mmCIF file of C-alpha atoms and ligand atoms in Angstrom:
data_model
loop_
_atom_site.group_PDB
_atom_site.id
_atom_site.type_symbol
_atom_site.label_atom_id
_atom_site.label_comp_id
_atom_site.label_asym_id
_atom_site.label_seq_id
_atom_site.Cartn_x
_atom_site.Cartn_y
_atom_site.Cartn_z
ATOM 1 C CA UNK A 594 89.328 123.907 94.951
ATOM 2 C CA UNK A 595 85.877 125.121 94.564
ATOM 3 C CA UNK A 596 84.012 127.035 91.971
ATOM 4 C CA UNK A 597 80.968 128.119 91.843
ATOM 5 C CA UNK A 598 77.849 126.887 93.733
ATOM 6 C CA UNK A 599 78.846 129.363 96.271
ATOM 7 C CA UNK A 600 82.202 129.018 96.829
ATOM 8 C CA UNK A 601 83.848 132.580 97.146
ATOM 9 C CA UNK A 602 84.936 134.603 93.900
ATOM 10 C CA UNK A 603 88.582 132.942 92.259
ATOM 11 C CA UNK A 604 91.297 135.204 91.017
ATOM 12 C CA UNK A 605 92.477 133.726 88.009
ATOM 13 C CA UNK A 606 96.058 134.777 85.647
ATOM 14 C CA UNK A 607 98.070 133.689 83.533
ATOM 15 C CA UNK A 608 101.830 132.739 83.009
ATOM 16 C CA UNK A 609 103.379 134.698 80.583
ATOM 17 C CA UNK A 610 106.568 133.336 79.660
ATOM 18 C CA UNK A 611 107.040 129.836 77.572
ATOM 19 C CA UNK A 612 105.699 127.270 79.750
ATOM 20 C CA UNK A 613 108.920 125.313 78.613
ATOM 21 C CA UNK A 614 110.635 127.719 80.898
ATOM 22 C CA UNK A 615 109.606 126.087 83.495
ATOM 23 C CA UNK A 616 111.630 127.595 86.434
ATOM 24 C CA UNK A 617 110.686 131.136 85.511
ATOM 25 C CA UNK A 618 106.336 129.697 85.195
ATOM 26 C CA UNK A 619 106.992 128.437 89.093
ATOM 27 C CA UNK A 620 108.742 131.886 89.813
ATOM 28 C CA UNK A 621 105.990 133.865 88.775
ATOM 29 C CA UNK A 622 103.156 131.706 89.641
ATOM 30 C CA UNK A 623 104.397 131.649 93.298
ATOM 31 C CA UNK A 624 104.223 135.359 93.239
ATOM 32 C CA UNK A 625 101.184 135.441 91.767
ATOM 33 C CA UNK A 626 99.906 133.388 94.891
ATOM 34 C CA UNK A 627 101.420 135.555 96.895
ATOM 35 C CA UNK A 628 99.896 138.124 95.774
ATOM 36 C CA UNK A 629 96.654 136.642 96.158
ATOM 37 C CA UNK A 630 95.887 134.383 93.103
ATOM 38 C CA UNK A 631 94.133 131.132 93.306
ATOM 39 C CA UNK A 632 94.387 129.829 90.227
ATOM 40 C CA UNK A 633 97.219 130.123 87.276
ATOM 41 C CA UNK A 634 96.397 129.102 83.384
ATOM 42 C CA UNK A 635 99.037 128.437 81.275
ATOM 43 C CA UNK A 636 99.311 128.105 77.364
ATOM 44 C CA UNK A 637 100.199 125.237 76.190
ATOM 45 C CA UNK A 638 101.189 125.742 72.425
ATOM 46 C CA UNK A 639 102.932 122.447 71.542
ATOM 47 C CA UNK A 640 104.084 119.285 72.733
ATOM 48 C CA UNK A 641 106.728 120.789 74.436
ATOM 49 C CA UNK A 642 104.393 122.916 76.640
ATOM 50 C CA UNK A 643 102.245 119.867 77.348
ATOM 51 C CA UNK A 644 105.453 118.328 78.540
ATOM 52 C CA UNK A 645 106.812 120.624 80.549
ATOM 53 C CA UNK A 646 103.080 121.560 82.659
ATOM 54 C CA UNK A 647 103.790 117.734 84.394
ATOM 55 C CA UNK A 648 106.523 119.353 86.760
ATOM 56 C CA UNK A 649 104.731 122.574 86.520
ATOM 57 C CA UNK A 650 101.491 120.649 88.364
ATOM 58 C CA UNK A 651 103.465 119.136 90.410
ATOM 59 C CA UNK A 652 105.552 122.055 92.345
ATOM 60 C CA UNK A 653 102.673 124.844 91.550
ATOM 61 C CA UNK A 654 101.464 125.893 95.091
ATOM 62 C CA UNK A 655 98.212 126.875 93.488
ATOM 63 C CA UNK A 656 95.798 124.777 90.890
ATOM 64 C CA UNK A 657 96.919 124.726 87.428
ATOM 65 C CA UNK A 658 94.878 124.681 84.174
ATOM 66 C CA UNK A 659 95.937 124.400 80.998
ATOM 67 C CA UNK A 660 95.031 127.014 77.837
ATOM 68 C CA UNK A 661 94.434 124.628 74.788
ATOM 69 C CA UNK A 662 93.439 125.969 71.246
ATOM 70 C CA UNK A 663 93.117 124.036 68.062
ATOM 71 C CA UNK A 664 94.927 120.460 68.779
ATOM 72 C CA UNK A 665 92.727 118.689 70.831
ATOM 73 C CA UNK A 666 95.570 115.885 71.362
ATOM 74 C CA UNK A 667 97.205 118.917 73.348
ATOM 75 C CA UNK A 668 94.537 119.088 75.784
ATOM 76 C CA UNK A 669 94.687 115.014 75.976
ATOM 77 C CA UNK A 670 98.421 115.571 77.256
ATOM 78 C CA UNK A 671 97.856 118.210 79.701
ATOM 79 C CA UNK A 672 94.528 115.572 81.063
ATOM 80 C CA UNK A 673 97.431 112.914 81.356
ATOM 81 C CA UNK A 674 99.732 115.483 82.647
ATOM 82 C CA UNK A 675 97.462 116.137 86.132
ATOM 83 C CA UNK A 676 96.260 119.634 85.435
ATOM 84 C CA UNK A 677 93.249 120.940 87.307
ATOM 85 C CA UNK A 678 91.076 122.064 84.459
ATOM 86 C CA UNK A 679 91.699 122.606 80.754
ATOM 87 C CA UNK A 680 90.243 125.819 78.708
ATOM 88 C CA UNK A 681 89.276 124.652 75.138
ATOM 89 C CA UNK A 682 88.259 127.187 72.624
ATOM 90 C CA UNK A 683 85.156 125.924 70.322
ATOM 91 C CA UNK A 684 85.906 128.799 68.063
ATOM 92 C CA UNK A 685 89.206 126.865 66.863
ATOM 93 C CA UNK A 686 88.351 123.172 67.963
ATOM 94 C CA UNK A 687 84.996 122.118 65.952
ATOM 95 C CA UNK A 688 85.428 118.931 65.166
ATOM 96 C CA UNK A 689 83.016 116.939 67.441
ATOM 97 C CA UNK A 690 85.092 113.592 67.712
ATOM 98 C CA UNK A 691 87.741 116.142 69.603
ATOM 99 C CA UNK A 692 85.641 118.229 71.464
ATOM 100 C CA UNK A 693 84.394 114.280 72.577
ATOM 101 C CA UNK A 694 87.773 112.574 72.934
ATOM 102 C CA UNK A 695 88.797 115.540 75.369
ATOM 103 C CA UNK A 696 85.260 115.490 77.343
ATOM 104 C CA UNK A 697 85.956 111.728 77.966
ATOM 105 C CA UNK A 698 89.805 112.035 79.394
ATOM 106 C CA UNK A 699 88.381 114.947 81.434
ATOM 107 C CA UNK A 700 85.818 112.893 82.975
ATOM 108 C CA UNK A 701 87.905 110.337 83.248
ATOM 109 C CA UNK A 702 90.186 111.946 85.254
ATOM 110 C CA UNK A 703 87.680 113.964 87.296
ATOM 111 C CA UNK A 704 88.514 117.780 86.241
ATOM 112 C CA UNK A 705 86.358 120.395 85.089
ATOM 113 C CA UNK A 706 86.414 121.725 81.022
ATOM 114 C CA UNK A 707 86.042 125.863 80.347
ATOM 115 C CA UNK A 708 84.466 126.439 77.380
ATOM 116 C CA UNK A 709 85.995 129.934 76.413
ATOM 117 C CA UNK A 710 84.921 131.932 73.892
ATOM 118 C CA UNK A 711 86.961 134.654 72.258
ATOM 119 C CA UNK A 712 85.281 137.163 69.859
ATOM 120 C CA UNK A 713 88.172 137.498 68.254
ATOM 121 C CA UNK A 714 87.644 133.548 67.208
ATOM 122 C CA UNK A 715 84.083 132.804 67.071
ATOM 123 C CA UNK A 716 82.712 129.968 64.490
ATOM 124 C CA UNK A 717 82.494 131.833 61.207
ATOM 125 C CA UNK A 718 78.907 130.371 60.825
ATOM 126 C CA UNK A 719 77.950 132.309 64.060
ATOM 127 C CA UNK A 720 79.648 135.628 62.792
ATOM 128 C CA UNK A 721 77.601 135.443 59.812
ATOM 129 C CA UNK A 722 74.312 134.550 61.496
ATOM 130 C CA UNK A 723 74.811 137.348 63.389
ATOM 131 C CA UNK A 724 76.326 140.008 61.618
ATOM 132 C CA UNK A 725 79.457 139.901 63.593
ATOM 133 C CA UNK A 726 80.593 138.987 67.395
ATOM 134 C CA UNK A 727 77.969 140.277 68.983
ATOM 135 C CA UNK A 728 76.928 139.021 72.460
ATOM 136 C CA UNK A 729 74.235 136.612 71.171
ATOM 137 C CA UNK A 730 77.050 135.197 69.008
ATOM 138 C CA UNK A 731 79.251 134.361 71.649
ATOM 139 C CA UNK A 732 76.606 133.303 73.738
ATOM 140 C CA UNK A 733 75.009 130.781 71.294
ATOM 141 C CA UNK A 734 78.749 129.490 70.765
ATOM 142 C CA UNK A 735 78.964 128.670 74.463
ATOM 143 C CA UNK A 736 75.953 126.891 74.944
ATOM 144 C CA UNK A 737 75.965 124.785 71.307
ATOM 145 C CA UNK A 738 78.887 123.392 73.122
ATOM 146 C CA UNK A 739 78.066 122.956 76.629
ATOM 147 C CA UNK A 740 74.838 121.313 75.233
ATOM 148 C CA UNK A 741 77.089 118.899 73.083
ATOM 149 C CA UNK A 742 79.513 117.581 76.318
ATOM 150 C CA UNK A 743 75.973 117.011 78.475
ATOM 151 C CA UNK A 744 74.807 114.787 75.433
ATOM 152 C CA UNK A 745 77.941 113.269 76.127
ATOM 153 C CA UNK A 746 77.551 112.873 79.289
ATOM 154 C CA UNK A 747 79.804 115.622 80.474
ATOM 155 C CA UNK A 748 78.498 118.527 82.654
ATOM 156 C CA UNK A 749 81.740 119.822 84.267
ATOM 157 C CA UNK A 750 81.535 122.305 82.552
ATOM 158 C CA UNK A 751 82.763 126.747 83.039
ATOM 159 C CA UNK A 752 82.107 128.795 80.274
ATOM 160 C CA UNK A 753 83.791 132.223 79.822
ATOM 161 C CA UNK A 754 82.691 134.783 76.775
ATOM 162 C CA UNK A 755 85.624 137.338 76.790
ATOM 163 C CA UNK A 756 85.142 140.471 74.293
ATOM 164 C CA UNK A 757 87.393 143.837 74.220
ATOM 165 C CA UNK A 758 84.034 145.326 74.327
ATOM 166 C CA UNK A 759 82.627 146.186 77.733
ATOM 167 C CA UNK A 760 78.930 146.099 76.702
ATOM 168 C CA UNK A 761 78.988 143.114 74.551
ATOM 169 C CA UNK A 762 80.864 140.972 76.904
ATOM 170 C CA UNK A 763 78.379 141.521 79.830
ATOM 171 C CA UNK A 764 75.156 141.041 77.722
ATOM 172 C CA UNK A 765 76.907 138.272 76.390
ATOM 173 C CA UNK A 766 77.618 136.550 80.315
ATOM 174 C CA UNK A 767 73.898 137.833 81.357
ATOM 175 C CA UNK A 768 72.809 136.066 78.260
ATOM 176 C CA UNK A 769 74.358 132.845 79.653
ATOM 177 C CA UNK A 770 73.637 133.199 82.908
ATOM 178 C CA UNK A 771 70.232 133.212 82.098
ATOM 179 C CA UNK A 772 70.225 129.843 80.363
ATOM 180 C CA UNK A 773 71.951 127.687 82.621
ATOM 181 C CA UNK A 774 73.741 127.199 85.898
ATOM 182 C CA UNK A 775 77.517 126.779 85.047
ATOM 183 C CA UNK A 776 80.147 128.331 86.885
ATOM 184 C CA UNK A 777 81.128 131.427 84.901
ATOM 185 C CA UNK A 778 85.147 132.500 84.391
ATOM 186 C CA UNK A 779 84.357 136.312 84.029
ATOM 187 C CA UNK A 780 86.880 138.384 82.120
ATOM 188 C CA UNK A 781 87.406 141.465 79.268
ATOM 189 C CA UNK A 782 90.017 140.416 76.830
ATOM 190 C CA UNK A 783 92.945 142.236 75.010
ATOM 191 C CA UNK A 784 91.920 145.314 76.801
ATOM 192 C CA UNK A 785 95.871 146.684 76.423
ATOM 193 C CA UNK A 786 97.319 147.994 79.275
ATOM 194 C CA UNK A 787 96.661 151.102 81.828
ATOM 195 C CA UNK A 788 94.086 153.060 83.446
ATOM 196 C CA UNK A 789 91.686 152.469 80.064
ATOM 197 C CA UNK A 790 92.654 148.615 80.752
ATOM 198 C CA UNK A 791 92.259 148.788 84.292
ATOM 199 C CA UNK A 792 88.607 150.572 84.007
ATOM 200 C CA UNK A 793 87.544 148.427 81.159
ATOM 201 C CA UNK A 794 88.164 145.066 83.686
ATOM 202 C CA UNK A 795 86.657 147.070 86.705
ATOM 203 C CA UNK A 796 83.311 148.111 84.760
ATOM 204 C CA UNK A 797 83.312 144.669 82.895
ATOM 205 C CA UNK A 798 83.661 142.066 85.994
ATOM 206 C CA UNK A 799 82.479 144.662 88.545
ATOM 207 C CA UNK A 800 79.148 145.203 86.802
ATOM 208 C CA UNK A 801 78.855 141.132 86.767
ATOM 209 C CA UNK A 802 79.894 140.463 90.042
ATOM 210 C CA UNK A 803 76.981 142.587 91.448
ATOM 211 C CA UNK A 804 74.452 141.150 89.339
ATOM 212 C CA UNK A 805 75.550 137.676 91.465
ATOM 213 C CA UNK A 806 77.025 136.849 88.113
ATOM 214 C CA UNK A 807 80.653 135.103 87.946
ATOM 215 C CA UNK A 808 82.727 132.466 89.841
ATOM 216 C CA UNK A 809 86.451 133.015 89.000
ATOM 217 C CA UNK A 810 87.529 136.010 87.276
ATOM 218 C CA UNK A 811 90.679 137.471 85.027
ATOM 219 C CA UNK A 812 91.762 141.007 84.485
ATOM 220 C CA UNK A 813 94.099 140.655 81.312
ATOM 221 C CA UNK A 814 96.323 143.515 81.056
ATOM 222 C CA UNK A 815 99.464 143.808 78.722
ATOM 223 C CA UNK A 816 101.735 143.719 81.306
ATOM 224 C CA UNK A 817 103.142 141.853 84.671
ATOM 225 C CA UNK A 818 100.464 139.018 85.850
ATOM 226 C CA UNK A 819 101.403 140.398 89.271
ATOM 227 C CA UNK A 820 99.068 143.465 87.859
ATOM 228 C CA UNK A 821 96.640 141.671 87.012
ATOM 229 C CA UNK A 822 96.306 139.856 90.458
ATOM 230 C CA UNK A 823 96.558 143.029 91.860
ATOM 231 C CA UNK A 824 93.507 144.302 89.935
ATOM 232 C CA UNK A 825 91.447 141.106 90.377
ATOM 233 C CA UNK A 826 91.747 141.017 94.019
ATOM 234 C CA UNK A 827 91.250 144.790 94.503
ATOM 235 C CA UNK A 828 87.806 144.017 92.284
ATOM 236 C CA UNK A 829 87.207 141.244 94.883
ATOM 237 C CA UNK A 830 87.906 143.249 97.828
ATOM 238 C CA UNK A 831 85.882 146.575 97.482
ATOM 239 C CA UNK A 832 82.915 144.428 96.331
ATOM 240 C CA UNK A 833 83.655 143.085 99.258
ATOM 241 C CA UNK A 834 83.869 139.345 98.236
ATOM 242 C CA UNK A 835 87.228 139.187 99.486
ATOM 243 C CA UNK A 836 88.221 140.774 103.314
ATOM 244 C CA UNK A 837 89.685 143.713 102.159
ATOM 245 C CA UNK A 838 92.196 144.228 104.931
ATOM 246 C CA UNK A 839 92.636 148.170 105.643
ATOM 247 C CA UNK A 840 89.930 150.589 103.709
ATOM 248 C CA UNK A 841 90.720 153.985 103.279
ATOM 249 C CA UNK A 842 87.660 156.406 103.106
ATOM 250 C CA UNK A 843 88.757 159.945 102.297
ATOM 251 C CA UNK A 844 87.893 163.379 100.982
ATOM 252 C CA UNK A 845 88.867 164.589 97.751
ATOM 253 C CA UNK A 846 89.754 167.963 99.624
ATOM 254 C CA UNK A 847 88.656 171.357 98.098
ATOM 255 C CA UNK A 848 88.439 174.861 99.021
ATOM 256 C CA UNK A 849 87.499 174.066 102.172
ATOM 257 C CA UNK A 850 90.539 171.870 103.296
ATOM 258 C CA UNK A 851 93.156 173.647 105.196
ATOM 259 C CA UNK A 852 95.675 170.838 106.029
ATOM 260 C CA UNK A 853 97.835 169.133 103.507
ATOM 261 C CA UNK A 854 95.344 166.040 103.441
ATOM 262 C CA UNK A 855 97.055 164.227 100.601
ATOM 263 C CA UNK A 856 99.820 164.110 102.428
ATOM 264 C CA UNK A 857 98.938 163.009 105.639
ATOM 265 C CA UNK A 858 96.952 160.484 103.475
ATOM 266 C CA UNK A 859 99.694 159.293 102.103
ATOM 267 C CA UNK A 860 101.233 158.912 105.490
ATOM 268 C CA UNK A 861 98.640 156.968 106.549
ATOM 269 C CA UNK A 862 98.297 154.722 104.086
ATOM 270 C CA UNK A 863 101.789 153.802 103.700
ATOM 271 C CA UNK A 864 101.935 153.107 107.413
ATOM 272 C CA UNK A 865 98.788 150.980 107.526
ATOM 273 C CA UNK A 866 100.021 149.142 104.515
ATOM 274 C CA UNK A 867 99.969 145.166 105.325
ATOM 275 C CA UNK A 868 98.297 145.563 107.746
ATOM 276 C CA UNK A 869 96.361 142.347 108.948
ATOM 277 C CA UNK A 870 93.205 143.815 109.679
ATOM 278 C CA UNK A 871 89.649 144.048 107.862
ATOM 279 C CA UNK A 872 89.029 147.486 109.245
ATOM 280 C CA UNK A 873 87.818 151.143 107.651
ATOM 281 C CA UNK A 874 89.388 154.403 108.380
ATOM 282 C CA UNK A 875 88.962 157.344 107.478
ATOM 283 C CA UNK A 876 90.725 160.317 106.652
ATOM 284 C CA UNK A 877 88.369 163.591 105.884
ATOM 285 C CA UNK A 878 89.552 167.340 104.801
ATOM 286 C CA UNK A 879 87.001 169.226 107.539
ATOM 287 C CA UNK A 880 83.870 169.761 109.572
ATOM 288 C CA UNK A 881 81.479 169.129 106.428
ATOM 289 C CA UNK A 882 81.770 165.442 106.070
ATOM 290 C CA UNK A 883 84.333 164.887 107.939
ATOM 291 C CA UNK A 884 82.807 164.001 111.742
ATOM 292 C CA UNK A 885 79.975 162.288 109.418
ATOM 293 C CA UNK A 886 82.441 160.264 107.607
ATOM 294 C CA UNK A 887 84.766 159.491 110.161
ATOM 295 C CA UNK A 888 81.955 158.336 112.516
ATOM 296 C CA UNK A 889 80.871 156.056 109.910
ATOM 297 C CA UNK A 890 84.211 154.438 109.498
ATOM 298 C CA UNK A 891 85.538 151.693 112.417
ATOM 299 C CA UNK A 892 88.394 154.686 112.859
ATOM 300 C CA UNK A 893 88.458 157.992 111.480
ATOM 301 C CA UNK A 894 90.103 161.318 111.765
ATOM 302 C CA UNK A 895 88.555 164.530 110.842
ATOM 303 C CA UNK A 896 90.885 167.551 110.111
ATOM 304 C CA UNK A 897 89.420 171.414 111.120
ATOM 305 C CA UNK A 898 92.400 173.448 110.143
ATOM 306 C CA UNK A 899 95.992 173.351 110.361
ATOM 307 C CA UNK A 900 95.729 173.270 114.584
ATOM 308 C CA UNK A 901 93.498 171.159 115.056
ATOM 309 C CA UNK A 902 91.972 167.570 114.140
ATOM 310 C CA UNK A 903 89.186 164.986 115.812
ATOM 311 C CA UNK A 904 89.664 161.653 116.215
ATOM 312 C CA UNK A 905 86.435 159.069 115.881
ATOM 313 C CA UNK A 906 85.899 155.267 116.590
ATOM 314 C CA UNK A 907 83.117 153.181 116.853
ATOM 315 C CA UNK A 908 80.886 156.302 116.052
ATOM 316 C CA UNK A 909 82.122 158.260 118.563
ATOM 317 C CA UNK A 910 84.861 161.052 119.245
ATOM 318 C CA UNK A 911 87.300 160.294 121.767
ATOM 319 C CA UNK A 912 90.356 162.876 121.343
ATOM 320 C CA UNK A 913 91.422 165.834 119.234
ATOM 321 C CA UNK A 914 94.623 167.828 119.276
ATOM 322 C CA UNK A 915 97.314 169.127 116.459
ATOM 323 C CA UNK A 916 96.612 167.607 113.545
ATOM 324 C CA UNK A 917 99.855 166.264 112.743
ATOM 325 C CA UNK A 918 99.760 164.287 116.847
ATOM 326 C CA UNK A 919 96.191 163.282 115.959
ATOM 327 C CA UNK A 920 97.517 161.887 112.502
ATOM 328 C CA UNK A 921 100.170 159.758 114.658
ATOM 329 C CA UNK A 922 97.664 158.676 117.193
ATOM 330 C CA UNK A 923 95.375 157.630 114.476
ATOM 331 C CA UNK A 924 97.895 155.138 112.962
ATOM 332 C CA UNK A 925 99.438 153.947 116.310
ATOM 333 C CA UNK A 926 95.356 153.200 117.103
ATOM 334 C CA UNK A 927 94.821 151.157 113.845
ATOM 335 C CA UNK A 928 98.000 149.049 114.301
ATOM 336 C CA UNK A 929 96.890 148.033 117.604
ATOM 337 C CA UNK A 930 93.878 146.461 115.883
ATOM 338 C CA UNK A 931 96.172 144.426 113.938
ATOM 339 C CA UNK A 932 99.550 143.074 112.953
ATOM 340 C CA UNK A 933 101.940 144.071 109.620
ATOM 341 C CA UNK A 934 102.120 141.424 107.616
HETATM 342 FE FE1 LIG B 1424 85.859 169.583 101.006
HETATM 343 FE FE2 LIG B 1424 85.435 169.139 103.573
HETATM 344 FE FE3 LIG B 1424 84.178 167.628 101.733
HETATM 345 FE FE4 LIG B 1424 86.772 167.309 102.112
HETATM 346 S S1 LIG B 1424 85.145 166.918 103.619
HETATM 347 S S2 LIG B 1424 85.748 167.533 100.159
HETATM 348 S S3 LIG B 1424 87.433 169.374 102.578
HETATM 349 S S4 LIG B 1424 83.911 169.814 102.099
#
C-alpha cells in the first residue's frame, strides 16, 4: 500500500500478544482490520518471533511490519520472512555495519525502513548534547540516520519521533518535517490508558494532521488494539481524512432545553449506528441554535418543547410534529439515505 506522497492518512497498531502465538496475532489483527486498520506492527523479540511473522505475512489480510530493536540479524529475518516494512530503533541499534546490513536486505527486497525514535531510548550522546530528550534531540537522532541509509544508497525511508510528552513530540515531527520529505508515522507513546490517553493522542496527531503533517498514524493506549483503531480512525474521520460515515451535531442542552435531548440522542445514535452513509445530522435542544444548526446539517431536527419538534434537510424545513414522531421520522429519513452495515 501507499504512504505518503498523498496517499490518504494509515491507521497503524500493534499486536499485543507473543507473536509466537500466532493464531491469537491473526485473530486480533483481522479485527483490527475490521475495525478499520490498515496496517499491523508486530514485535519481534527473538528468533522465535522472526519465525513465526512468515505465516503471520502470509494469512494477515492487512500489511505487516515488523518492530525490531537492538539485533539487527532480527530485522534480517523478518526482510527474509516477507514483511512489508521493518521499524528499527537507532537509539538501541548504532552500530553502522547493522544499520547498513539491514538497509541493503531492505532494498533488496523492495520494502520501506521506519526509523523510530523513542525518547525513552535516545543515543546517550544526544541526551547529553541536549540536556535531555528534548524535541531537537529526537529530531537530530532521526535525521543522523536517515542521512546515513541515503549515503548508502537507501531512501525508503519513514521516520516516527514518539514522546509521552505532547509538546515535545510535535515540535519534534515539525522539526522534521521541516528538513526533509519522508513519510512521517505520527504517534504519542506510553501515554497509559483512558480519557488522559485518549486526549494526549487526539491533541498530539490531531494538531499534526492539520498542519498537513503525518502519513500513517498510532494511538498507543494500554489496553485492547481494537481501542486504539477505534481512536485512530475516529482522529481520521472528524478531520475528515477518512469518510466519516454518520456525524452527529448536537447541543449540549441547558436551561433552555425542555425535552429529554440526551435521550433521544442516544436513540438516535444507536439507531443510525453502521450506518453506510457519509451524512451529518443533527440533533439540537431548541429554537436558539437549533433551526441554525439543523439547517446546516444534511438532516437535522430541532426540538421546541416537549410537543413539538422541526425537522430540516438540505437547509430547509419540511415537517414538524410531537417530538418523539419527529424523532422517529428523523431516523426512518436517514436510513433511507443509506444501508446498516
Ligand atoms: Fe441550550 Fe438551545 Fe443551545 Fe441547546 S440549542 S445549548 S438548548 S440554547
Amino acid at each position: 500500500m501507499q504512504i505518503g506522497g498523498g496517499a490518504p492518512v494509515s491507521v497503524q497498531s500493534m499486536s499485543k500478544c507473543p507473536t509466537t502465538d500466532i493464531e491469537h496475532v491473526l485473530e486480533q489483527t483481522r479485527a483490527m482490520a475490521l475495525a478499520g486498520c490498515d496496517i499491523v506492527r508486530v514485535a519481534v523479540p527473538d528468533e522465535a518471533g522472526a519465525h513465526a511473522v512468515k505465516t503471520i505475512v502470509k494469512e494477515s489480510p492487512i500489511p505487516v511490519v515488523a518492530d525490531i530493536h537492538f539485533d539487527y540479524r532480527l530485522a534480517l529475518d523478518t526482510i527474509a520472512a516477507g514483511v512489508d516494512a521493518v521499524r528499527i530503533n537507532p537509539g538501541n541499534m548504532k552500530r553502522d555495519a547493522h544499520l547498513r546490513a539491514v538497509a541493503d536486505a531492505a532494498l533488496a527486497a523492495g520494502i520501506p525502513l521506519r526509523i523510530g525514535i523513542n525518547s525513552g531510548s535516545l543515543e546517550r550522546s544526544l541526551l547529553k548534547k541536549y540536556g535531555g530528550a528534548t524535541a531537537d534531540a529526537m529530531a537530530e537522532s532521526a535525521l543522523s540516520c536517515a542521512r546515513k541509509f541515503e549515503r548508502w544508497g537507501f531512501t525508503n525511508i519513514k521516520l516516527s519521533l514518539k514522546s509521552h510528552d505532547v509538546q515535545e513530540t510535535v515540535a519534534a515531527y515539525r522539526a522534521v518535517a521541516a528538513a526533509c520529505d519522508y513519510p512521517l508515522h505520527l504517534g504519542i507513546t506510553a501515554t497509559g490508558s483512558g480519557l488522559e490517553a485518549t486526549l494526549k493522542s487526539a491533541i498530539g496527531i490531531g494538531s499534526l494532521l492539520l498542519d498537513g503533517i503525518g502519513d500513517t498514524i498510532r494511538v498507543s493506549l494500554s489496553s485492547s488494539p481494537l481501542d486504539e483503531v477505534e481512536v485512530g480512525v475516529a482522529i481520521l474521520k472528524l478531520l475528515g481524512l477518512r469518510p466519516h460515515g454518520v456525524e452527529l451535531v448536537a447541543c449540549p442542552t441547558c436551561g433552555r432545553c425542555k425535552v429529554d435531548l440526551v435521550n433521544y440522542l442516544a436513540t438516535v445514535r444507536e439507531q443510525l449506528s453502521g450506518l453506510d452513509a457519509d451524512i451529518t445530522v443533527a440533533v439540537m435542544g431548541c429554537v436558539v441554535n437549533g433551526p441554525g444548526e439543523a439547517r446546516q446539517a444534511d438532516i437535522g431536527i430541532a426540538f421546541s418543547d416537549e410537543a413539538g419538534a422541526s425537522l430540516f434537510r438540505n437547509g430547509k424545513h419540511y415537517a414538524s410534529g410531537p417530538a418523539r414522531r419527529m424523532v422517529e421520522r428523523l431516523v426512518s429519513d436517514v436510513c433511507r439515505r443509506g444501508h446498516k452495515a
